[in-house]
Amino acid sequence: MDITALRAAAIRTLAANWRGSSTVPSPSLYPHQWSWDSAFIAIGLSHWAQRRAECELLSLFGGQWDDGRMPHIVFDPSVQESGYFPGPAFWRSDRVPAAAPLATSGIIQPPIHARAALDLLRNAREPRRARDFLARTYPRLVRQHAYLATHRVVPELGLAAIVHPWESGLDNSPSWDAPLSNVPVDRTLLQRYKRRDLQHAGTAERPTDDDYARYVRLGKAYRDDGYDDHRYAGHAEFFVVDPLFNALWAWSEEALAGIADVVGADPGPHLRQAAAITRAMTEVLYDDQLATFTAYDVLAGARVMRRTVAGLAPLVLAGLPPRFVDALAEQLTSAHFGLLDDGIAGVPSYDLRASDFDARRYWRGPTWLNTTWLVWRGLRTHGLGDLAAPLAEAILDLAWGAGFREYFDPRTGRGHGSTTFSWSAALVLDVVDGLGGPA
Amino acid sequence: MRRDLRLACQEQLLPGDSLEAKWETAQALGFGSIELRGHGDGVFAARLGELQRARASGVPMTSVCVDMRHFVGDFDADRRRDAVEQMRQQLTTIAAVGGRLAMTPASYGMFSKRLPPFESPRSEADDTAVLVDGFGILAAHAEREGVLIVLEPLNRYEDHMVNTLAQATALCETVASPALRICADTYHMNIEEADLAASLLAAARYLAHVQVSDSNRLEPGAGHFDWALVLAVLEAIGYEHELAYECRLSGPPEQVLGRSTSFLRRMA
């Protein structure tokens, strides 16, 4: 592998996917700006194009609503409605008085943005400019987090809930199978609302039509309630607490504390919030039987008994108590995730030992570089270099071997989904430039 | 990941009354070579002795940038002919002293579509024919001499024919000589290119030289140009040659050039 060549290819990929003020996740399948994608992309950009990294985050926050929510898509008005489903005409943010003055979706994605902003400063070649950027962005990030605390936290759990599988970032994760089984499948919705994704990727690699019928039903129900969280909570058919979502929220609260130090604000509330989320996760989401973190179905009042990569995300938290760090490290090296197994590349998104493990279908088994990267960052945070180093190698090997694909077969390394996928290129850059450096 | 930049400085920016003296200063200021200025009327060719002595003293001279009042794309046939002849001599001379290239715009200061009288006396088709002819001759000569003839796009106020890397690329494709290549000047790019990174990616195949000055034509670091982006993309497309300083200075050269080369290295 030629690391210089790999780095150059990653830069060329991000340059090609730049659309003037932000980056598309991929040119064909995802022609708008996606929330958590842009955060990962900004991290990659921060290593070579700081000003674009700043623009990436600023343009995303231009889509922030009055209530502080950061929508999962900010639509490019120059792209036709037919370019992506569900587009602006489905979400109808223009009918929501509190929405941003541009077309966006109404659901959110895992809040990794404050962490991306802090990384930007850490990697900045123009640090004074980066500090100015943080001063501008800090209030927006605070409002993003305040939205979660006031509109999404389930009081008795102390953790934020998601109202749609897309809000998890792991759209068709097996963790949603049980909660979704209570959501009726109305296939007629797919006649009214046509999928576009299958024009760009094979059916075996994407969520099913039944999945999509449920996604549409849930999105429509939330939309028809005007995206009013308090009203919607009373009749939501899907209401789940996701460990990855909450882990990134806490990780970003830790980052906000760091940003607060830089901009002259009080880091205390952020540190306390990070600690509270972390503690709540250990109490609510950690399952002793599975020895990992799981999702929690609020409507069923029970944990979802599936091992996914989302359950490993709490590793990123500096404040995660050692016994949980050890448990997750053990989970990672077990047959369920195969770290240190030469036959497994990266961190599979789902339990290798599960009977319904699927090496090709999106989040039901394949290795994704963003979640693998999260685990890598977590391992470094806790000084687990012996596990982190091979994972860094795996990320680079996957990209070198198959290109910057959307996801990879963990057993063969074969690439699937989009080609020239932005966050894959972006996170390769973070790994390359982080080799040998501090966590 | 920081890699070392190869920086060249145009001779007139360097204090010193000989190329040898200028070279000593240049090294202290962070440069690895000198770019010469190519005056017309046979002046550059007449410097051959001076240049050869400098070369023998160890002065690296990588390129010559034209410094005349009429150019290959001139409206007048006689001036065109003379410009081509001058550039031929510059190619021969720079080759003789171990340099890589001689460079020129299509024209400079002759006409702009954005300034009165706005309407060019020559059609675009005739512009192209003139350039294809002139650069065809120069490319053949450059090939024989083992060097490159390099076309530099200028901003719309300085020339009306070749303003963007894409336009220069089109000309290169028409002439189709391995000796005709492109120089990207960051000052002109800052005005003309919609996306600095995308433009460099698209022109990568023909890019043989880069000149640097900031958004305000002063030395790199004195304006608001996005240096980190462009330096990263240049590396990512495999550009391995010099970045040549052609700029005004914000202060005395001994003060501002050293600060500037350090700045660029930090941005790389």
PDB file of C-alpha atoms in Angstrom, chain A residues 3-4 7-9 11-12 15-16 18 20 48-52 123-127 432-433, chain B residues 1-2 195-198 201 223-229 232-233 235-237 263 266-268:
ATOM      1  CA  ILE A   3       0.008   5.806   1.833  1.00  0.00           C
ATOM      2  CA  THR A   4       0.961   8.936  -0.112  1.00  0.00           C
ATOM      3  CA  ARG A   7      -3.959  10.197   0.767  1.00  0.00           C
ATOM      4  CA  ALA A   8      -3.807  11.902  -2.635  1.00  0.00           C
ATOM      5  CA  ALA A   9      -6.751   9.834  -3.873  1.00  0.00           C
ATOM      6  CA  ILE A  11      -8.105  14.457  -1.345  1.00  0.00           C
ATOM      7  CA  ARG A  12      -9.070  14.163  -5.007  1.00  0.00           C
ATOM      8  CA  ALA A  15     -12.371  17.799  -4.111  1.00  0.00           C
ATOM      9  CA  ALA A  16     -14.566  16.136  -6.728  1.00  0.00           C
ATOM     10  CA  TRP A  18     -17.425  19.545  -3.281  1.00  0.00           C
ATOM     11  CA  GLY A  20     -19.443  25.080  -3.729  1.00  0.00           C
ATOM     12  CA  TRP A  48      -5.885  19.793   4.196  1.00  0.00           C
ATOM     13  CA  ALA A  49      -8.607  22.382   3.517  1.00  0.00           C
ATOM     14  CA  GLN A  50      -9.506  24.060   6.787  1.00  0.00           C
ATOM     15  CA  ARG A  51     -11.542  26.806   5.153  1.00  0.00           C
ATOM     16  CA  ARG A  52     -13.683  24.261   3.353  1.00  0.00           C
ATOM     17  CA  ASN A 123      -5.811  20.103  12.836  1.00  0.00           C
ATOM     18  CA  ALA A 124      -5.875  23.777  11.866  1.00  0.00           C
ATOM     19  CA  ARG A 125      -3.045  25.345   9.927  1.00  0.00           C
ATOM     20  CA  GLU A 126      -4.689  28.711  10.634  1.00  0.00           C
ATOM     21  CA  PRO A 127      -5.524  28.333  14.338  1.00  0.00           C
ATOM     22  CA  VAL A 432      -3.405   8.665   7.782  1.00  0.00           C
ATOM     23  CA  ASP A 433      -2.668  11.980   9.438  1.00  0.00           C
TER      24      ASP A 433
ATOM     25  CA  MET B   1       1.619  15.521   6.536  1.00  0.00           C
ATOM     26  CA  ARG B   2       4.082  18.202   5.580  1.00  0.00           C
ATOM     27  CA  ASP B 195     -13.489  26.085  -7.823  1.00  0.00           C
ATOM     28  CA  LEU B 196      -9.722  26.166  -7.322  1.00  0.00           C
ATOM     29  CA  ALA B 197      -9.474  22.469  -6.484  1.00  0.00           C
ATOM     30  CA  ALA B 198     -11.696  21.228  -9.302  1.00  0.00           C
ATOM     31  CA  LEU B 201      -7.850  18.470 -10.941  1.00  0.00           C
ATOM     32  CA  GLY B 223      -3.772  38.425   1.048  1.00  0.00           C
ATOM     33  CA  HIS B 224      -6.689  36.044   1.606  1.00  0.00           C
ATOM     34  CA  PHE B 225      -5.987  33.248  -0.844  1.00  0.00           C
ATOM     35  CA  ASP B 226      -6.678  29.669   0.319  1.00  0.00           C
ATOM     36  CA  TRP B 227      -3.101  28.371   0.214  1.00  0.00           C
ATOM     37  CA  ALA B 228      -3.663  25.172   2.194  1.00  0.00           C
ATOM     38  CA  LEU B 229      -6.327  24.017  -0.254  1.00  0.00           C
ATOM     39  CA  ALA B 232      -2.839  20.104  -0.918  1.00  0.00           C
ATOM     40  CA  VAL B 233      -4.496  19.673  -4.303  1.00  0.00           C
ATOM     41  CA  GLU B 235       0.332  17.492  -4.167  1.00  0.00           C
ATOM     42  CA  ALA B 236      -2.718  15.286  -4.673  1.00  0.00           C
ATOM     43  CA  ILE B 237      -2.488  15.622  -8.470  1.00  0.00           C
ATOM     44  CA  PHE B 263       4.174  30.850   5.715  1.00  0.00           C
ATOM     45  CA  ARG B 266       3.282  26.004   7.121  1.00  0.00           C
ATOM     46  CA  MET B 267       0.306  25.848   4.801  1.00  0.00           C
ATOM     47  CA  ALA B 268       1.593  22.813   2.912  1.00  0.00           C
TER      48      ALA B 268
END
